PDB file of C-alpha atoms and ligand atoms in Angstrom:
ATOM      1  CA  UNK A  17     150.628  95.540 223.271  1.00  0.00           C
ATOM      2  CA  UNK A  18     147.519  97.683 222.948  1.00  0.00           C
ATOM      3  CA  UNK A  19     144.365  96.457 221.226  1.00  0.00           C
ATOM      4  CA  UNK A  20     141.310  98.600 220.472  1.00  0.00           C
ATOM      5  CA  UNK A  21     138.225  96.752 219.244  1.00  0.00           C
ATOM      6  CA  UNK A  22     135.323  98.447 217.461  1.00  0.00           C
ATOM      7  CA  UNK A  23     132.278  96.218 217.065  1.00  0.00           C
ATOM      8  CA  UNK A  24     128.918  97.228 215.727  1.00  0.00           C
ATOM      9  CA  UNK A  25     126.134  96.618 213.223  1.00  0.00           C
ATOM     10  CA  UNK A  26     126.405  96.923 209.430  1.00  0.00           C
ATOM     11  CA  UNK A  27     127.187 100.435 208.121  1.00  0.00           C
ATOM     12  CA  UNK A  28     127.767 101.944 211.561  1.00  0.00           C
ATOM     13  CA  UNK A  29     130.970 103.436 210.104  1.00  0.00           C
ATOM     14  CA  UNK A  30     133.235 101.161 212.130  1.00  0.00           C
ATOM     15  CA  UNK A  31     135.588 100.361 209.214  1.00  0.00           C
ATOM     16  CA  UNK A  32     136.247 103.994 208.288  1.00  0.00           C
ATOM     17  CA  UNK A  33     136.566 104.986 211.931  1.00  0.00           C
ATOM     18  CA  UNK A  34     138.816 102.049 212.896  1.00  0.00           C
ATOM     19  CA  UNK A  35     141.145 102.750 209.952  1.00  0.00           C
ATOM     20  CA  UNK A  36     141.495 106.414 210.973  1.00  0.00           C
ATOM     21  CA  UNK A  37     142.039 105.594 214.658  1.00  0.00           C
ATOM     22  CA  UNK A  38     144.756 103.097 213.633  1.00  0.00           C
ATOM     23  CA  UNK A  39     146.335 105.720 211.354  1.00  0.00           C
ATOM     24  CA  UNK A  40     146.442 108.371 214.092  1.00  0.00           C
ATOM     25  CA  UNK A  41     147.932 105.990 216.648  1.00  0.00           C
ATOM     26  CA  UNK A  42     150.316 104.302 214.188  1.00  0.00           C
ATOM     27  CA  UNK A  43     148.704 100.910 214.918  1.00  0.00           C
ATOM     28  CA  UNK A  44     147.896  98.024 212.565  1.00  0.00           C
ATOM     29  CA  UNK A  45     144.332  97.680 211.324  1.00  0.00           C
ATOM     30  CA  UNK A  46     142.313  94.489 210.875  1.00  0.00           C
ATOM     31  CA  UNK A  47     138.936  94.499 209.093  1.00  0.00           C
ATOM     32  CA  UNK A  48     137.574  91.163 210.322  1.00  0.00           C
ATOM     33  CA  UNK A  49     134.436  91.540 208.163  1.00  0.00           C
ATOM     34  CA  UNK A  50     136.686  91.392 205.079  1.00  0.00           C
ATOM     35  CA  UNK A  51     137.769  87.897 206.174  1.00  0.00           C
ATOM     36  CA  UNK A  52     134.137  86.675 206.280  1.00  0.00           C
ATOM     37  CA  UNK A  53     133.405  88.512 203.019  1.00  0.00           C
ATOM     38  CA  UNK A  54     136.445  86.982 201.265  1.00  0.00           C
ATOM     39  CA  UNK A  55     135.340  83.539 202.380  1.00  0.00           C
ATOM     40  CA  UNK A  56     131.775  84.348 201.272  1.00  0.00           C
ATOM     41  CA  UNK A  57     133.115  85.241 197.820  1.00  0.00           C
ATOM     42  CA  UNK A  58     134.993  81.927 197.644  1.00  0.00           C
ATOM     43  CA  UNK A  59     131.786  80.068 198.591  1.00  0.00           C
ATOM     44  CA  UNK A  60     129.835  81.865 195.835  1.00  0.00           C
ATOM     45  CA  UNK A  61     132.570  81.278 193.238  1.00  0.00           C
ATOM     46  CA  UNK A  62     132.800  77.592 194.164  1.00  0.00           C
ATOM     47  CA  UNK A  63     128.978  77.409 193.863  1.00  0.00           C
ATOM     48  CA  UNK A  64     128.720  75.890 197.311  1.00  0.00           C
ATOM     49  CA  UNK A  65     125.657  76.111 199.510  1.00  0.00           C
ATOM     50  CA  UNK A  66     125.920  77.907 202.834  1.00  0.00           C
ATOM     51  CA  UNK A  67     125.338  74.631 204.673  1.00  0.00           C
ATOM     52  CA  UNK A  68     128.170  72.739 202.878  1.00  0.00           C
ATOM     53  CA  UNK A  69     130.184  73.143 206.085  1.00  0.00           C
ATOM     54  CA  UNK A  70     132.983  70.649 205.371  1.00  0.00           C
ATOM     55  CA  UNK A  71     133.579  72.069 201.911  1.00  0.00           C
ATOM     56  CA  UNK A  72     133.644  75.621 203.327  1.00  0.00           C
ATOM     57  CA  UNK A  73     136.110  74.562 206.040  1.00  0.00           C
ATOM     58  CA  UNK A  74     138.327  73.172 203.245  1.00  0.00           C
ATOM     59  CA  UNK A  75     138.110  76.521 201.450  1.00  0.00           C
ATOM     60  CA  UNK A  76     139.574  78.238 204.544  1.00  0.00           C
ATOM     61  CA  UNK A  77     142.729  76.122 204.100  1.00  0.00           C
ATOM     62  CA  UNK A  78     143.011  77.487 200.542  1.00  0.00           C
ATOM     63  CA  UNK A  79     142.355  81.092 201.564  1.00  0.00           C
ATOM     64  CA  UNK A  80     145.488  83.254 201.243  1.00  0.00           C
ATOM     65  CA  UNK A  81     144.344  86.658 202.384  1.00  0.00           C
ATOM     66  CA  UNK A  82     146.395  89.792 202.811  1.00  0.00           C
ATOM     67  CA  UNK A  83     145.765  93.496 203.360  1.00  0.00           C
ATOM     68  CA  UNK A  84     148.058  96.013 201.667  1.00  0.00           C
ATOM     69  CA  UNK A  85     149.222  99.266 203.277  1.00  0.00           C
ATOM     70  CA  UNK A  86     147.029 101.228 200.888  1.00  0.00           C
ATOM     71  CA  UNK A  87     143.878  99.378 201.959  1.00  0.00           C
ATOM     72  CA  UNK A  88     143.522  96.754 199.191  1.00  0.00           C
ATOM     73  CA  UNK A  89     142.292  93.251 200.026  1.00  0.00           C
ATOM     74  CA  UNK A  90     144.140  90.505 198.145  1.00  0.00           C
ATOM     75  CA  UNK A  91     142.594  87.028 197.987  1.00  0.00           C
ATOM     76  CA  UNK A  92     144.655  84.265 196.386  1.00  0.00           C
ATOM     77  CA  UNK A  93     146.612  86.874 194.342  1.00  0.00           C
ATOM     78  CA  UNK A  94     143.464  88.702 193.140  1.00  0.00           C
ATOM     79  CA  UNK A  95     142.425  92.175 194.251  1.00  0.00           C
ATOM     80  CA  UNK A  96     138.894  91.674 195.652  1.00  0.00           C
ATOM     81  CA  UNK A  97     138.605  95.037 197.460  1.00  0.00           C
ATOM     82  CA  UNK A  98     135.509  96.188 195.576  1.00  0.00           C
ATOM     83  CA  UNK A  99     133.740  92.909 194.835  1.00  0.00           C
ATOM     84  CA  UNK A 100     133.628  91.800 198.481  1.00  0.00           C
ATOM     85  CA  UNK A 101     131.613  94.984 199.291  1.00  0.00           C
ATOM     86  CA  UNK A 102     128.614  93.911 197.157  1.00  0.00           C
ATOM     87  CA  UNK A 103     125.310  93.157 198.886  1.00  0.00           C
ATOM     88  CA  UNK A 104     125.216  89.481 197.820  1.00  0.00           C
ATOM     89  CA  UNK A 105     128.721  88.822 199.177  1.00  0.00           C
ATOM     90  CA  UNK A 106     127.762  90.642 202.420  1.00  0.00           C
ATOM     91  CA  UNK A 107     124.715  88.449 202.811  1.00  0.00           C
ATOM     92  CA  UNK A 108     126.708  85.259 202.167  1.00  0.00           C
ATOM     93  CA  UNK A 109     129.306  86.459 204.710  1.00  0.00           C
ATOM     94  CA  UNK A 110     126.544  86.954 207.273  1.00  0.00           C
ATOM     95  CA  UNK A 111     125.110  83.483 206.464  1.00  0.00           C
ATOM     96  CA  UNK A 112     128.385  81.579 206.863  1.00  0.00           C
ATOM     97  CA  UNK A 113     129.352  83.678 209.904  1.00  0.00           C
ATOM     98  CA  UNK A 114     126.520  81.917 211.790  1.00  0.00           C
ATOM     99  CA  UNK A 115     128.376  78.593 211.624  1.00  0.00           C
ATOM    100  CA  UNK A 116     130.398  77.958 214.787  1.00  0.00           C
ATOM    101  CA  UNK A 117     132.910  75.563 213.114  1.00  0.00           C
ATOM    102  CA  UNK A 118     133.791  78.324 210.637  1.00  0.00           C
ATOM    103  CA  UNK A 119     134.139  80.940 213.385  1.00  0.00           C
ATOM    104  CA  UNK A 120     136.432  78.758 215.463  1.00  0.00           C
ATOM    105  CA  UNK A 121     138.609  77.957 212.441  1.00  0.00           C
ATOM    106  CA  UNK A 122     139.059  81.714 211.864  1.00  0.00           C
ATOM    107  CA  UNK A 123     139.791  82.477 215.553  1.00  0.00           C
ATOM    108  CA  UNK A 124     143.619  82.074 215.549  1.00  0.00           C
ATOM    109  CA  UNK A 125     143.897  83.566 212.076  1.00  0.00           C
ATOM    110  CA  UNK A 126     142.458  86.823 213.441  1.00  0.00           C
ATOM    111  CA  UNK A 127     144.531  86.819 216.641  1.00  0.00           C
ATOM    112  CA  UNK A 128     147.672  86.579 214.472  1.00  0.00           C
ATOM    113  CA  UNK A 129     147.137  90.206 213.412  1.00  0.00           C
ATOM    114  CA  UNK A 130     147.982  91.425 216.934  1.00  0.00           C
ATOM    115  CA  UNK A 131     151.503  92.718 216.228  1.00  0.00           C
ATOM    116  CA  UNK A 132     153.520  95.573 217.809  1.00  0.00           C
ATOM    117  CA  UNK A 133     153.006  98.461 218.313  1.00  0.00           C
ATOM    118  CA  UNK A 134     149.259  97.747 218.541  1.00  0.00           C
ATOM    119  CA  UNK A 135     146.078  96.851 216.713  1.00  0.00           C
ATOM    120  CA  UNK A 136     142.753  98.470 215.943  1.00  0.00           C
ATOM    121  CA  UNK A 137     140.202  95.985 214.682  1.00  0.00           C
ATOM    122  CA  UNK A 138     136.531  96.088 213.752  1.00  0.00           C
ATOM    123  CA  UNK A 139     133.814  93.460 213.421  1.00  0.00           C
ATOM    124  CA  UNK A 140     131.034  91.839 215.421  1.00  0.00           C
ATOM    125  CA  UNK A 141     132.849  89.806 218.081  1.00  0.00           C
ATOM    126  CA  UNK A 142     136.306  91.347 218.289  1.00  0.00           C
ATOM    127  CA  UNK A 143     135.779  92.626 221.844  1.00  0.00           C
ATOM    128  CA  UNK A 144     133.533  89.817 223.038  1.00  0.00           C
ATOM    129  CA  UNK A 145     135.378  86.746 221.670  1.00  0.00           C
ATOM    130  CA  UNK A 146     138.605  87.383 219.742  1.00  0.00           C
ATOM    131  CA  UNK A 147     140.246  90.073 221.947  1.00  0.00           C
ATOM    132  CA  UNK A 148     138.245  90.066 225.224  1.00  0.00           C
ATOM    133  CA  UNK A 149     141.217  91.594 227.119  1.00  0.00           C
ATOM    134  CA  UNK A 150     141.564  94.602 224.786  1.00  0.00           C
ATOM    135  CA  UNK A 151     142.464  97.932 226.439  1.00  0.00           C
ATOM    136  CA  UNK A 152     139.454  99.657 224.878  1.00  0.00           C
ATOM    137  CA  UNK A 153     136.330  97.958 223.538  1.00  0.00           C
ATOM    138  CA  UNK A 154     133.851 100.102 221.618  1.00  0.00           C
ATOM    139  CA  UNK A 155     130.318  99.239 220.530  1.00  0.00           C
ATOM    140  CA  UNK A 156     129.699 101.664 217.660  1.00  0.00           C
ATOM    141  CA  UNK A 157     126.135 102.113 216.510  1.00  0.00           C
ATOM    142  CA  UNK A 158     123.768 104.508 214.705  1.00  0.00           C
ATOM    143  CA  UNK A 159     120.057 104.497 213.842  1.00  0.00           C
ATOM    144  CA  UNK A 160     119.086 102.019 211.119  1.00  0.00           C
ATOM    145  CA  UNK A 161     117.815 104.888 208.916  1.00  0.00           C
ATOM    146  CA  UNK A 162     121.134 106.719 209.178  1.00  0.00           C
ATOM    147  CA  UNK A 163     123.068 103.540 208.419  1.00  0.00           C
ATOM    148  CA  UNK A 164     120.892 102.815 205.360  1.00  0.00           C
ATOM    149  CA  UNK A 165     121.371 106.341 204.047  1.00  0.00           C
ATOM    150  CA  UNK A 166     125.177 106.097 204.468  1.00  0.00           C
ATOM    151  CA  UNK A 167     125.199 102.775 202.637  1.00  0.00           C
ATOM    152  CA  UNK A 168     122.956 104.205 199.902  1.00  0.00           C
ATOM    153  CA  UNK A 169     125.364 107.112 199.305  1.00  0.00           C
ATOM    154  CA  UNK A 170     128.261 104.652 199.080  1.00  0.00           C
ATOM    155  CA  UNK A 171     126.515 102.227 196.676  1.00  0.00           C
ATOM    156  CA  UNK A 172     124.797 104.891 194.587  1.00  0.00           C
ATOM    157  CA  UNK A 173     128.218 105.983 193.298  1.00  0.00           C
ATOM    158  CA  UNK A 174     128.707 102.613 191.589  1.00  0.00           C
ATOM    159  CA  UNK A 175     125.128 101.550 190.789  1.00  0.00           C
ATOM    160  CA  UNK A 176     122.027 103.560 189.868  1.00  0.00           C
ATOM    161  CA  UNK A 177     119.690 100.606 190.278  1.00  0.00           C
ATOM    162  CA  UNK A 178     119.979 100.390 194.051  1.00  0.00           C
ATOM    163  CA  UNK A 179     117.119 101.805 196.161  1.00  0.00           C
ATOM    164  CA  UNK A 180     117.167 102.969 199.758  1.00  0.00           C
ATOM    165  CA  UNK A 181     114.183 100.713 200.586  1.00  0.00           C
ATOM    166  CA  UNK A 182     116.098  97.602 199.494  1.00  0.00           C
ATOM    167  CA  UNK A 183     119.172  98.667 201.475  1.00  0.00           C
ATOM    168  CA  UNK A 184     117.084  99.356 204.591  1.00  0.00           C
ATOM    169  CA  UNK A 185     115.589  95.861 204.296  1.00  0.00           C
ATOM    170  CA  UNK A 186     119.024  94.241 203.781  1.00  0.00           C
ATOM    171  CA  UNK A 187     120.494  96.044 206.795  1.00  0.00           C
ATOM    172  CA  UNK A 188     117.570  95.076 209.044  1.00  0.00           C
ATOM    173  CA  UNK A 189     117.832  91.456 207.886  1.00  0.00           C
ATOM    174  CA  UNK A 190     121.602  91.447 208.495  1.00  0.00           C
ATOM    175  CA  UNK A 191     121.196  93.092 211.957  1.00  0.00           C
ATOM    176  CA  UNK A 192     118.703  90.417 212.959  1.00  0.00           C
ATOM    177  CA  UNK A 193     120.911  87.611 211.666  1.00  0.00           C
ATOM    178  CA  UNK A 194     124.106  89.008 213.277  1.00  0.00           C
ATOM    179  CA  UNK A 195     122.398  89.640 216.654  1.00  0.00           C
ATOM    180  CA  UNK A 196     120.315  86.486 216.921  1.00  0.00           C
ATOM    181  CA  UNK A 197     122.795  83.818 215.811  1.00  0.00           C
ATOM    182  CA  UNK A 198     123.830  81.439 218.559  1.00  0.00           C
ATOM    183  CA  UNK A 199     127.566  81.535 217.737  1.00  0.00           C
ATOM    184  CA  UNK A 200     129.280  84.805 218.801  1.00  0.00           C
ATOM    185  CA  UNK A 201     126.282  87.105 218.241  1.00  0.00           C
ATOM    186  CA  UNK A 202     126.762  90.842 217.900  1.00  0.00           C
ATOM    187  CA  UNK A 203     126.518  91.990 221.506  1.00  0.00           C
ATOM    188  CA  UNK A 204     128.233  93.993 224.242  1.00  0.00           C
ATOM    189  CA  UNK A 205     128.411  94.126 228.022  1.00  0.00           C
ATOM    190  CA  UNK A 206     129.616  96.510 230.755  1.00  0.00           C
ATOM    191  CA  UNK A 207     133.249  96.112 229.608  1.00  0.00           C
ATOM    192  CA  UNK A 208     132.405  98.022 226.389  1.00  0.00           C
ATOM    193  CA  UNK A 209     131.937 101.734 225.802  1.00  0.00           C
ATOM    194  CA  UNK A 210     128.872 102.399 223.645  1.00  0.00           C
ATOM    195  CA  UNK A 211     129.150 105.165 221.062  1.00  0.00           C
ATOM    196  CA  UNK A 212     126.058 106.178 219.056  1.00  0.00           C
ATOM    197  CA  UNK A 213     127.325 108.201 216.091  1.00  0.00           C
ATOM    198  CA  UNK A 214     123.953 108.938 214.437  1.00  0.00           C
ATOM    199  CA  UNK A 215     124.621 112.668 214.853  1.00  0.00           C
ATOM    200  CA  UNK A 216     128.423 112.635 214.866  1.00  0.00           C
ATOM    201  CA  UNK A 217     130.781 113.162 211.928  1.00  0.00           C
ATOM    202  CA  UNK A 218     133.497 110.606 211.209  1.00  0.00           C
ATOM    203  CA  UNK A 219     136.113 112.987 212.655  1.00  0.00           C
ATOM    204  CA  UNK A 220     134.095 113.530 215.865  1.00  0.00           C
ATOM    205  CA  UNK A 221     133.684 109.767 216.237  1.00  0.00           C
ATOM    206  CA  UNK A 222     137.432 109.185 215.718  1.00  0.00           C
ATOM    207  CA  UNK A 223     138.348 111.917 218.207  1.00  0.00           C
ATOM    208  CA  UNK A 224     135.976 110.520 220.849  1.00  0.00           C
ATOM    209  CA  UNK A 225     137.640 107.104 220.580  1.00  0.00           C
ATOM    210  CA  UNK A 226     141.181 108.538 220.694  1.00  0.00           C
ATOM    211  CA  UNK A 227     140.234 110.554 223.802  1.00  0.00           C
ATOM    212  CA  UNK A 228     138.802 107.442 225.464  1.00  0.00           C
ATOM    213  CA  UNK A 229     141.953 105.527 224.554  1.00  0.00           C
ATOM    214  CA  UNK A 230     144.197 108.236 226.024  1.00  0.00           C
ATOM    215  CA  UNK A 231     142.147 108.095 229.232  1.00  0.00           C
ATOM    216  CA  UNK A 232     142.017 104.278 229.397  1.00  0.00           C
ATOM    217  CA  UNK A 233     144.141 102.885 232.169  1.00  0.00           C
ATOM    218  CA  UNK A 234     144.219 106.308 233.813  1.00  0.00           C
ATOM    219  CA  UNK A 235     140.849 106.013 235.534  1.00  0.00           C
TER     220      UNK A 235
HETATM  221  O1   DC B 492     131.450  94.276 208.878  1.00  0.00           O
HETATM  222  P1   DC B 492     130.954  93.671 207.565  1.00  0.00           P
HETATM  223  O2   DC B 492     129.598  94.176 207.129  1.00  0.00           O
HETATM  224  O3   DC B 492     131.971  93.791 206.488  1.00  0.00           O
HETATM  225  O4   DC B 492     130.779  92.092 207.869  1.00  0.00           O
HETATM  226  C1   DC B 492     130.200  91.206 206.930  1.00  0.00           C
HETATM  227  C2   DC B 492     129.536  90.057 207.669  1.00  0.00           C
HETATM  228  O5   DC B 492     130.555  89.259 208.311  1.00  0.00           O
HETATM  229  C3   DC B 492     128.577  90.470 208.774  1.00  0.00           C
HETATM  230  O6   DC B 492     127.225  90.472 208.354  1.00  0.00           O
HETATM  231  C4   DC B 492     128.785  89.448 209.855  1.00  0.00           C
HETATM  232  C5   DC B 492     130.130  88.837 209.587  1.00  0.00           C
HETATM  233  N1   DC B 492     131.132  89.193 210.591  1.00  0.00           N
HETATM  234  C6   DC B 492     131.143  88.459 211.761  1.00  0.00           C
HETATM  235  O7   DC B 492     130.285  87.619 211.955  1.00  0.00           O
HETATM  236  N2   DC B 492     132.101  88.677 212.678  1.00  0.00           N
HETATM  237  C7   DC B 492     133.032  89.613 212.505  1.00  0.00           C
HETATM  238  N3   DC B 492     133.969  89.798 213.436  1.00  0.00           N
HETATM  239  C8   DC B 492     133.009  90.410 211.335  1.00  0.00           C
HETATM  240  C9   DC B 492     132.040  90.179 210.404  1.00  0.00           C
END
């Protein structure tokens, strides 16, 4: 069964790209960030602190998470697709994602999404930890300015109060936290293909990955 992993920093476009690659290949898609975000939302709603590790581990047992075919994220029967995208949920997700006990409890949960005919998944450690044997492992990145401007365009549609300076700061803080944590940091090695899409469109990025996938195993 084929697995393609797409890891990379916040707002590198990995979610949009991974979804389209999965669509073109007829594979399943797993947004692993949505799992951390959903848990982050539960932590906020339960008014827990990010270091209440035992209580957060208990929340995982109560987390019933599913992804619909039309891209909605359902948490304990509620549609949380939009709310988990907010900046405060993203920051909580990044905070709790540093905790190794939480990461190991989510390990098997994520591997369970590997179903025929194949899987495309995006996150921070999908190629390094969760699916190290994947056929194709991509590290997708873009300049921090480009990523902030993409995020700004996305958020500006729903909120006028957001500024690009705040987003730039949030992204830099999240990059630092995701790269410097001791448990499964955002990283890559020689087994990954690095794709910088600062100057590429979504379609060009998708096509590059499909071409690499078609060539994988042939050279
Ligand atoms: O990809 P995203 O921005 O939706 O992810 C939200 C946070 O979740 C991110 O800051 C780090 C964490 N995360 C992680 O640690 N490992 C993953 N595989 C996916 C996300």
